[in-house]
Amino acid sequence: MPHRQASRRIGPFALTRTLAWLRLCAIAGQSVAVLVCALWMQLSIPVLPLLTGIAALAVFAVFAAWRLGQPWPVREWETIGHVAVDALVLGYLLYFTGGASNPFVTLLLVPIALAAAALSVPAVLAVAALAGIAYLTLIHSYLPLPMPMHGSGFPLHVLGMGVNFVIMALLLGFFINRLARALRMQQLEVQRVRERALRDEGILAIATQAAGAAHELNTPLATMRMLLPELRREHVSDPGLADDLVLLEEQVERCRGILREMVAFGQTQLSQEAEQMPLQAFVQGCLERFQLLRPEADLTLELPESAARLALRVPPGLRHALINLLNNAADASASRGSAEVELKIRSDAGWLELAICDHGPGFDAGGEPVALGRSGKQGGLGLGLALAEATAERLNGELTSGNTAHGAQVRLRLPLAVIGAG
C-alpha cells in the first residue's frame, strides 16, 4: 500500500492530475477573457467558435476527472494524450485570436515545463514536439486579432504580455513547486523503504542464525535428556545431588520446549496464516508464556470487558512482539529492584492499543528513539524493540515510547482493520 501511494505522487498520474487542475483554471480564464474582449472591450472576435472550443475543453475536463478516479494506472502515453488535447484546444483558440502574435502563445511552454518535472526524456521530447508543431502552425495560419475601435493596438498587446507574464509566473511557480515537493516526498519514502529493507535483512540474518543454533542444540539436549535420568538413579543416595539433577532435567525440558516453539514459529511465519481468536484468549496465551519465562515478574493486566470480546486475526510475530516488550519491561523493573510490570489494553476509534509499563529508570530525555531497537537495559541484545517495531510496521501500526511517573511506557498501536477478524 505505501509503495502504491508513493508511485502516484510523482510521474504520469501526478502530471495528469496537475493538468486537470490547470484545465479548470484555463476554462474559467478563457471564458472570462472572451467575454471581456467581446462585451467590455467590444472587439469583433468570433465569440461562437471560441466558446465552442472552451466547451469542448470542458467536456474533456469532465472525462479527465472521471479517468483520474479509476483504479488502473495512468501511463505516459495517456498523459501525452491529455497534453495533446490541451495543446490542440489552445492552438484552436489562438488561431481565432492572432495566432503566434497573441502574447498568450507562450502558454504552450507550460506543458513542457510540467512534463520535464514528471515524465521521462522521450515523453518530454514528445510534448515539446507537440507544442512546437502548434507554435509553427500558428505562425502561418491564424485570423488577425482585431484592434480596438479607439486608440492604438500596441498598449493592448503590452497589457496582454503583462497578464500573460503574471499567469505564467503563477502557474509555473505553484504547480512546479507541487511536483517538486511530491518528488521530495517520494525520495523520502524510498529512503525509508531502503532503511526498512536493510533492517529486515538484518533481522532475517539473525533468524537464520537462530534456526541453525536451534538445530545444533537439539542433539546435545537430547543427549543430556537421556543421561540425566541415569545419573539421578546412580546417585539416588545423595539427596542434594539428586535435587540438582532434577532441576537440570527441568531446565533441559524447558530448553527443548523453547526450541519446539522456535520451529513452530518459523513454520507459522513461512505459512503466513493468521490465527483467529478472541483478544482475551490471545492475551492469556501471551501472559502464560511470559510467566513461564519470568516467574518472578508481578504482572498487572487491565483489559476492559468490551475489548476482551474482540475477535482478532493474530498474524505471525505479534505474540512474540508482545512477549519481547513484556520481557524488556521486566528487565527494566528488575534493574531498580522491582518486579512490577503492567499491561494496559484498550480499543477505540478502530485501533487496538497495548501499553506496557515498567518501574525502571525510563528512557533518556534525549536518548535513542525506539527505531534503533535499544531498550537501555544492561546485557541485552537490543533486538526486542527492533523486532516489535518491525511487526508494528508490517501491520501498518506504530510503536511509541515515553516515560511515566514510575518508569517507562511502550505503546503498540495496531489498526483493527488489519488484525480484526470482523
mmCIF file with all atom_site columns, C-alpha atoms in Angstrom, residues 74-230:
data_model
loop_
_atom_site.group_PDB
_atom_site.id
_atom_site.type_symbol
_atom_site.label_atom_id
_atom_site.label_alt_id
_atom_site.label_comp_id
_atom_site.label_asym_id
_atom_site.label_entity_id
_atom_site.label_seq_id
_atom_site.pdbx_PDB_ins_code
_atom_site.Cartn_x
_atom_site.Cartn_y
_atom_site.Cartn_z
_atom_site.occupancy
_atom_site.B_iso_or_equiv
_atom_site.pdbx_formal_charge
_atom_site.auth_seq_id
_atom_site.auth_comp_id
_atom_site.auth_asym_id
_atom_site.auth_atom_id
_atom_site.pdbx_PDB_model_num
ATOM 1   C CA . VAL A 1 74  ? -2.025  6.298   -15.761 1.00 0.00 ? 74  VAL A CA 1
ATOM 2   C CA . ARG A 1 75  ? 0.602   5.621   -18.411 1.00 0.00 ? 75  ARG A CA 1
ATOM 3   C CA . GLU A 1 76  ? 2.933   8.139   -20.011 1.00 0.00 ? 76  GLU A CA 1
ATOM 4   C CA . TRP A 1 77  ? 1.310   7.821   -23.401 1.00 0.00 ? 77  TRP A CA 1
ATOM 5   C CA . GLU A 1 78  ? -2.038  8.661   -21.817 1.00 0.00 ? 78  GLU A CA 1
ATOM 6   C CA . THR A 1 79  ? -0.587  11.756  -20.169 1.00 0.00 ? 79  THR A CA 1
ATOM 7   C CA . ILE A 1 80  ? 0.850   12.810  -23.514 1.00 0.00 ? 80  ILE A CA 1
ATOM 8   C CA . GLY A 1 81  ? -2.663  12.405  -24.948 1.00 0.00 ? 81  GLY A CA 1
ATOM 9   C CA . HIS A 1 82  ? -4.033  14.791  -22.314 1.00 0.00 ? 82  HIS A CA 1
ATOM 10  C CA . VAL A 1 83  ? -1.307  17.297  -23.182 1.00 0.00 ? 83  VAL A CA 1
ATOM 11  C CA . ALA A 1 84  ? -2.133  16.934  -26.879 1.00 0.00 ? 84  ALA A CA 1
ATOM 12  C CA . VAL A 1 85  ? -5.803  17.749  -26.257 1.00 0.00 ? 85  VAL A CA 1
ATOM 13  C CA . ASP A 1 86  ? -4.882  20.823  -24.211 1.00 0.00 ? 86  ASP A CA 1
ATOM 14  C CA . ALA A 1 87  ? -2.406  21.995  -26.866 1.00 0.00 ? 87  ALA A CA 1
ATOM 15  C CA . LEU A 1 88  ? -4.947  21.395  -29.642 1.00 0.00 ? 88  LEU A CA 1
ATOM 16  C CA . VAL A 1 89  ? -7.664  23.411  -27.894 1.00 0.00 ? 89  VAL A CA 1
ATOM 17  C CA . LEU A 1 90  ? -5.235  26.215  -27.010 1.00 0.00 ? 90  LEU A CA 1
ATOM 18  C CA . GLY A 1 91  ? -3.999  26.301  -30.603 1.00 0.00 ? 91  GLY A CA 1
ATOM 19  C CA . TYR A 1 92  ? -7.608  26.384  -31.808 1.00 0.00 ? 92  TYR A CA 1
ATOM 20  C CA . LEU A 1 93  ? -8.369  29.387  -29.587 1.00 0.00 ? 93  LEU A CA 1
ATOM 21  C CA . LEU A 1 94  ? -5.144  31.152  -30.599 1.00 0.00 ? 94  LEU A CA 1
ATOM 22  C CA . TYR A 1 95  ? -5.994  30.600  -34.272 1.00 0.00 ? 95  TYR A CA 1
ATOM 23  C CA . PHE A 1 96  ? -9.045  32.858  -33.881 1.00 0.00 ? 96  PHE A CA 1
ATOM 24  C CA . THR A 1 97  ? -7.168  35.444  -31.784 1.00 0.00 ? 97  THR A CA 1
ATOM 25  C CA . GLY A 1 98  ? -3.997  36.335  -33.659 1.00 0.00 ? 98  GLY A CA 1
ATOM 26  C CA . GLY A 1 99  ? -2.036  33.099  -33.718 1.00 0.00 ? 99  GLY A CA 1
ATOM 27  C CA . ALA A 1 100 ? 1.639   33.447  -32.761 1.00 0.00 ? 100 ALA A CA 1
ATOM 28  C CA . SER A 1 101 ? 1.235   37.239  -32.449 1.00 0.00 ? 101 SER A CA 1
ATOM 29  C CA . ASN A 1 102 ? -1.056  36.702  -29.449 1.00 0.00 ? 102 ASN A CA 1
ATOM 30  C CA . PRO A 1 103 ? 1.027   37.202  -26.268 1.00 0.00 ? 103 PRO A CA 1
ATOM 31  C CA . PHE A 1 104 ? -0.710  34.183  -24.694 1.00 0.00 ? 104 PHE A CA 1
ATOM 32  C CA . VAL A 1 105 ? 1.004   31.868  -27.188 1.00 0.00 ? 105 VAL A CA 1
ATOM 33  C CA . THR A 1 106 ? 3.751   31.328  -24.605 1.00 0.00 ? 106 THR A CA 1
ATOM 34  C CA . LEU A 1 107 ? 1.258   29.272  -22.594 1.00 0.00 ? 107 LEU A CA 1
ATOM 35  C CA . LEU A 1 108 ? 2.320   26.434  -24.879 1.00 0.00 ? 108 LEU A CA 1
ATOM 36  C CA . LEU A 1 109 ? 5.513   26.276  -22.778 1.00 0.00 ? 109 LEU A CA 1
ATOM 37  C CA . VAL A 1 110 ? 3.637   25.310  -19.608 1.00 0.00 ? 110 VAL A CA 1
ATOM 38  C CA . PRO A 1 111 ? 3.052   21.631  -20.583 1.00 0.00 ? 111 PRO A CA 1
ATOM 39  C CA . ILE A 1 112 ? 6.745   21.303  -21.487 1.00 0.00 ? 112 ILE A CA 1
ATOM 40  C CA . ALA A 1 113 ? 7.866   22.638  -18.109 1.00 0.00 ? 113 ALA A CA 1
ATOM 41  C CA . LEU A 1 114 ? 5.474   20.380  -16.212 1.00 0.00 ? 114 LEU A CA 1
ATOM 42  C CA . ALA A 1 115 ? 6.393   17.319  -18.276 1.00 0.00 ? 115 ALA A CA 1
ATOM 43  C CA . ALA A 1 116 ? 10.086  17.953  -17.627 1.00 0.00 ? 116 ALA A CA 1
ATOM 44  C CA . ALA A 1 117 ? 9.409   17.644  -13.877 1.00 0.00 ? 117 ALA A CA 1
ATOM 45  C CA . ALA A 1 118 ? 7.396   14.429  -14.050 1.00 0.00 ? 118 ALA A CA 1
ATOM 46  C CA . LEU A 1 119 ? 7.992   12.386  -17.215 1.00 0.00 ? 119 LEU A CA 1
ATOM 47  C CA . SER A 1 120 ? 10.835  10.607  -18.945 1.00 0.00 ? 120 SER A CA 1
ATOM 48  C CA . VAL A 1 121 ? 13.042  12.248  -21.567 1.00 0.00 ? 121 VAL A CA 1
ATOM 49  C CA . PRO A 1 122 ? 11.241  10.684  -24.592 1.00 0.00 ? 122 PRO A CA 1
ATOM 50  C CA . ALA A 1 123 ? 7.892   11.834  -23.181 1.00 0.00 ? 123 ALA A CA 1
ATOM 51  C CA . VAL A 1 124 ? 9.237   15.371  -22.654 1.00 0.00 ? 124 VAL A CA 1
ATOM 52  C CA . LEU A 1 125 ? 10.509  15.411  -26.235 1.00 0.00 ? 125 LEU A CA 1
ATOM 53  C CA . ALA A 1 126 ? 7.081   14.287  -27.455 1.00 0.00 ? 126 ALA A CA 1
ATOM 54  C CA . VAL A 1 127 ? 5.358   17.068  -25.506 1.00 0.00 ? 127 VAL A CA 1
ATOM 55  C CA . ALA A 1 128 ? 7.882   19.610  -26.787 1.00 0.00 ? 128 ALA A CA 1
ATOM 56  C CA . ALA A 1 129 ? 7.280   18.419  -30.356 1.00 0.00 ? 129 ALA A CA 1
ATOM 57  C CA . LEU A 1 130 ? 3.511   18.865  -29.937 1.00 0.00 ? 130 LEU A CA 1
ATOM 58  C CA . ALA A 1 131 ? 3.936   22.379  -28.585 1.00 0.00 ? 131 ALA A CA 1
ATOM 59  C CA . GLY A 1 132 ? 6.458   23.206  -31.303 1.00 0.00 ? 132 GLY A CA 1
ATOM 60  C CA . ILE A 1 133 ? 4.166   21.997  -34.095 1.00 0.00 ? 133 ILE A CA 1
ATOM 61  C CA . ALA A 1 134 ? 1.305   24.033  -32.653 1.00 0.00 ? 134 ALA A CA 1
ATOM 62  C CA . TYR A 1 135 ? 3.501   27.143  -32.491 1.00 0.00 ? 135 TYR A CA 1
ATOM 63  C CA . LEU A 1 136 ? 4.855   26.743  -36.041 1.00 0.00 ? 136 LEU A CA 1
ATOM 64  C CA . THR A 1 137 ? 1.336   26.229  -37.355 1.00 0.00 ? 137 THR A CA 1
ATOM 65  C CA . LEU A 1 138 ? 0.108   29.395  -35.646 1.00 0.00 ? 138 LEU A CA 1
ATOM 66  C CA . ILE A 1 139 ? 2.893   31.440  -37.267 1.00 0.00 ? 139 ILE A CA 1
ATOM 67  C CA . HIS A 1 140 ? 1.408   30.879  -40.730 1.00 0.00 ? 140 HIS A CA 1
ATOM 68  C CA . SER A 1 141 ? -2.245  30.056  -40.093 1.00 0.00 ? 141 SER A CA 1
ATOM 69  C CA . TYR A 1 142 ? -4.361  32.376  -37.957 1.00 0.00 ? 142 TYR A CA 1
ATOM 70  C CA . LEU A 1 143 ? -7.019  35.070  -38.003 1.00 0.00 ? 143 LEU A CA 1
ATOM 71  C CA . PRO A 1 144 ? -5.598  38.512  -37.142 1.00 0.00 ? 144 PRO A CA 1
ATOM 72  C CA . LEU A 1 145 ? -6.578  39.850  -33.766 1.00 0.00 ? 145 LEU A CA 1
ATOM 73  C CA . PRO A 1 146 ? -8.892  42.825  -34.338 1.00 0.00 ? 146 PRO A CA 1
ATOM 74  C CA . MET A 1 147 ? -7.687  46.147  -32.981 1.00 0.00 ? 147 MET A CA 1
ATOM 75  C CA . PRO A 1 148 ? -9.874  48.170  -30.593 1.00 0.00 ? 148 PRO A CA 1
ATOM 76  C CA . MET A 1 149 ? -12.083 50.809  -32.130 1.00 0.00 ? 149 MET A CA 1
ATOM 77  C CA . HIS A 1 150 ? -10.380 53.648  -30.223 1.00 0.00 ? 150 HIS A CA 1
ATOM 78  C CA . GLY A 1 151 ? -6.642  54.097  -29.803 1.00 0.00 ? 151 GLY A CA 1
ATOM 79  C CA . SER A 1 152 ? -3.676  52.030  -30.909 1.00 0.00 ? 152 SER A CA 1
ATOM 80  C CA . GLY A 1 153 ? -3.392  48.285  -30.542 1.00 0.00 ? 153 GLY A CA 1
ATOM 81  C CA . PHE A 1 154 ? 0.121   48.400  -29.067 1.00 0.00 ? 154 PHE A CA 1
ATOM 82  C CA . PRO A 1 155 ? -0.966  49.170  -25.485 1.00 0.00 ? 155 PRO A CA 1
ATOM 83  C CA . LEU A 1 156 ? -3.412  46.245  -25.732 1.00 0.00 ? 156 LEU A CA 1
ATOM 84  C CA . HIS A 1 157 ? -0.564  43.946  -26.779 1.00 0.00 ? 157 HIS A CA 1
ATOM 85  C CA . VAL A 1 158 ? 1.613   45.188  -23.909 1.00 0.00 ? 158 VAL A CA 1
ATOM 86  C CA . LEU A 1 159 ? -1.268  44.658  -21.498 1.00 0.00 ? 159 LEU A CA 1
ATOM 87  C CA . GLY A 1 160 ? -1.700  41.123  -22.806 1.00 0.00 ? 160 GLY A CA 1
ATOM 88  C CA . MET A 1 161 ? 2.007   40.436  -22.330 1.00 0.00 ? 161 MET A CA 1
ATOM 89  C CA . GLY A 1 162 ? 1.808   41.655  -18.744 1.00 0.00 ? 162 GLY A CA 1
ATOM 90  C CA . VAL A 1 163 ? -1.195  39.496  -17.964 1.00 0.00 ? 163 VAL A CA 1
ATOM 91  C CA . ASN A 1 164 ? 0.488   36.528  -19.646 1.00 0.00 ? 164 ASN A CA 1
ATOM 92  C CA . PHE A 1 165 ? 3.646   37.065  -17.571 1.00 0.00 ? 165 PHE A CA 1
ATOM 93  C CA . VAL A 1 166 ? 1.646   37.013  -14.342 1.00 0.00 ? 166 VAL A CA 1
ATOM 94  C CA . ILE A 1 167 ? -0.220  33.872  -15.395 1.00 0.00 ? 167 ILE A CA 1
ATOM 95  C CA . MET A 1 168 ? 2.983   32.076  -16.387 1.00 0.00 ? 168 MET A CA 1
ATOM 96  C CA . ALA A 1 169 ? 4.715   33.044  -13.149 1.00 0.00 ? 169 ALA A CA 1
ATOM 97  C CA . LEU A 1 170 ? 1.823   31.834  -11.012 1.00 0.00 ? 170 LEU A CA 1
ATOM 98  C CA . LEU A 1 171 ? 1.331   28.594  -12.930 1.00 0.00 ? 171 LEU A CA 1
ATOM 99  C CA . LEU A 1 172 ? 4.974   27.614  -13.114 1.00 0.00 ? 172 LEU A CA 1
ATOM 100 C CA . GLY A 1 173 ? 5.743   28.683  -9.553  1.00 0.00 ? 173 GLY A CA 1
ATOM 101 C CA . PHE A 1 174 ? 2.759   26.948  -7.960  1.00 0.00 ? 174 PHE A CA 1
ATOM 102 C CA . PHE A 1 175 ? 2.448   23.726  -9.923  1.00 0.00 ? 175 PHE A CA 1
ATOM 103 C CA . ILE A 1 176 ? 6.145   23.007  -10.395 1.00 0.00 ? 176 ILE A CA 1
ATOM 104 C CA . ASN A 1 177 ? 6.602   23.574  -6.667  1.00 0.00 ? 177 ASN A CA 1
ATOM 105 C CA . ARG A 1 178 ? 3.891   20.968  -6.050  1.00 0.00 ? 178 ARG A CA 1
ATOM 106 C CA . LEU A 1 179 ? 5.584   18.499  -8.366  1.00 0.00 ? 179 LEU A CA 1
ATOM 107 C CA . ALA A 1 180 ? 8.981   19.125  -6.783  1.00 0.00 ? 180 ALA A CA 1
ATOM 108 C CA . ARG A 1 181 ? 7.522   18.637  -3.296  1.00 0.00 ? 181 ARG A CA 1
ATOM 109 C CA . ALA A 1 182 ? 5.936   15.381  -4.429  1.00 0.00 ? 182 ALA A CA 1
ATOM 110 C CA . LEU A 1 183 ? 9.319   14.281  -5.772  1.00 0.00 ? 183 LEU A CA 1
ATOM 111 C CA . ARG A 1 184 ? 10.974  15.029  -2.430  1.00 0.00 ? 184 ARG A CA 1
ATOM 112 C CA . MET A 1 185 ? 8.263   13.055  -0.629  1.00 0.00 ? 185 MET A CA 1
ATOM 113 C CA . GLN A 1 186 ? 8.873   10.112  -2.945  1.00 0.00 ? 186 GLN A CA 1
ATOM 114 C CA . GLN A 1 187 ? 12.605  10.260  -2.308  1.00 0.00 ? 187 GLN A CA 1
ATOM 115 C CA . LEU A 1 188 ? 11.987  10.225  1.449   1.00 0.00 ? 188 LEU A CA 1
ATOM 116 C CA . GLU A 1 189 ? 9.642   7.262   1.038   1.00 0.00 ? 189 GLU A CA 1
ATOM 117 C CA . VAL A 1 190 ? 12.262  5.395   -1.000  1.00 0.00 ? 190 VAL A CA 1
ATOM 118 C CA . GLN A 1 191 ? 14.837  6.124   1.695   1.00 0.00 ? 191 GLN A CA 1
ATOM 119 C CA . ARG A 1 192 ? 12.512  4.803   4.407   1.00 0.00 ? 192 ARG A CA 1
ATOM 120 C CA . VAL A 1 193 ? 11.815  1.665   2.380   1.00 0.00 ? 193 VAL A CA 1
ATOM 121 C CA . ARG A 1 194 ? 15.554  1.127   1.867   1.00 0.00 ? 194 ARG A CA 1
ATOM 122 C CA . GLU A 1 195 ? 16.259  1.532   5.575   1.00 0.00 ? 195 GLU A CA 1
ATOM 123 C CA . ARG A 1 196 ? 13.398  -0.823  6.413   1.00 0.00 ? 196 ARG A CA 1
ATOM 124 C CA . ALA A 1 197 ? 14.734  -3.400  3.938   1.00 0.00 ? 197 ALA A CA 1
ATOM 125 C CA . LEU A 1 198 ? 18.212  -3.202  5.471   1.00 0.00 ? 198 LEU A CA 1
ATOM 126 C CA . ARG A 1 199 ? 16.789  -3.662  8.951   1.00 0.00 ? 199 ARG A CA 1
ATOM 127 C CA . ASP A 1 200 ? 14.607  -6.580  7.857   1.00 0.00 ? 200 ASP A CA 1
ATOM 128 C CA . GLU A 1 201 ? 17.621  -8.138  6.160   1.00 0.00 ? 201 GLU A CA 1
ATOM 129 C CA . GLY A 1 202 ? 19.496  -7.962  9.464   1.00 0.00 ? 202 GLY A CA 1
ATOM 130 C CA . ILE A 1 203 ? 16.572  -9.499  11.327  1.00 0.00 ? 203 ILE A CA 1
ATOM 131 C CA . LEU A 1 204 ? 16.377  -12.265 8.723   1.00 0.00 ? 204 LEU A CA 1
ATOM 132 C CA . ALA A 1 205 ? 20.075  -12.982 9.159   1.00 0.00 ? 205 ALA A CA 1
ATOM 133 C CA . ILE A 1 206 ? 19.576  -13.237 12.922  1.00 0.00 ? 206 ILE A CA 1
ATOM 134 C CA . ALA A 1 207 ? 16.586  -15.536 12.392  1.00 0.00 ? 207 ALA A CA 1
ATOM 135 C CA . THR A 1 208 ? 18.675  -17.748 10.100  1.00 0.00 ? 208 THR A CA 1
ATOM 136 C CA . GLN A 1 209 ? 21.404  -17.989 12.719  1.00 0.00 ? 209 GLN A CA 1
ATOM 137 C CA . ALA A 1 210 ? 18.788  -18.776 15.368  1.00 0.00 ? 210 ALA A CA 1
ATOM 138 C CA . ALA A 1 211 ? 17.367  -21.589 13.233  1.00 0.00 ? 211 ALA A CA 1
ATOM 139 C CA . GLY A 1 212 ? 20.833  -23.048 12.791  1.00 0.00 ? 212 GLY A CA 1
ATOM 140 C CA . ALA A 1 213 ? 21.504  -22.772 16.513  1.00 0.00 ? 213 ALA A CA 1
ATOM 141 C CA . ALA A 1 214 ? 18.202  -24.496 17.310  1.00 0.00 ? 214 ALA A CA 1
ATOM 142 C CA . HIS A 1 215 ? 19.127  -27.371 15.010  1.00 0.00 ? 215 HIS A CA 1
ATOM 143 C CA . GLU A 1 216 ? 22.592  -27.723 16.523  1.00 0.00 ? 216 GLU A CA 1
ATOM 144 C CA . LEU A 1 217 ? 21.328  -27.522 20.128  1.00 0.00 ? 217 LEU A CA 1
ATOM 145 C CA . ASN A 1 218 ? 18.788  -30.270 19.644  1.00 0.00 ? 218 ASN A CA 1
ATOM 146 C CA . THR A 1 219 ? 21.490  -33.015 19.634  1.00 0.00 ? 219 THR A CA 1
ATOM 147 C CA . PRO A 1 220 ? 23.262  -32.108 22.925  1.00 0.00 ? 220 PRO A CA 1
ATOM 148 C CA . LEU A 1 221 ? 19.909  -31.532 24.611  1.00 0.00 ? 221 LEU A CA 1
ATOM 149 C CA . ALA A 1 222 ? 18.745  -34.990 23.559  1.00 0.00 ? 222 ALA A CA 1
ATOM 150 C CA . THR A 1 223 ? 21.969  -36.461 24.941  1.00 0.00 ? 223 THR A CA 1
ATOM 151 C CA . MET A 1 224 ? 21.533  -34.676 28.276  1.00 0.00 ? 224 MET A CA 1
ATOM 152 C CA . ARG A 1 225 ? 17.885  -35.706 28.402  1.00 0.00 ? 225 ARG A CA 1
ATOM 153 C CA . MET A 1 226 ? 18.968  -39.335 28.036  1.00 0.00 ? 226 MET A CA 1
ATOM 154 C CA . LEU A 1 227 ? 21.861  -39.229 30.538  1.00 0.00 ? 227 LEU A CA 1
ATOM 155 C CA . LEU A 1 228 ? 20.282  -37.210 33.362  1.00 0.00 ? 228 LEU A CA 1
ATOM 156 C CA . PRO A 1 229 ? 17.755  -39.925 34.454  1.00 0.00 ? 229 PRO A CA 1
ATOM 157 C CA . GLU A 1 230 ? 20.601  -42.464 34.606  1.00 0.00 ? 230 GLU A CA 1
#
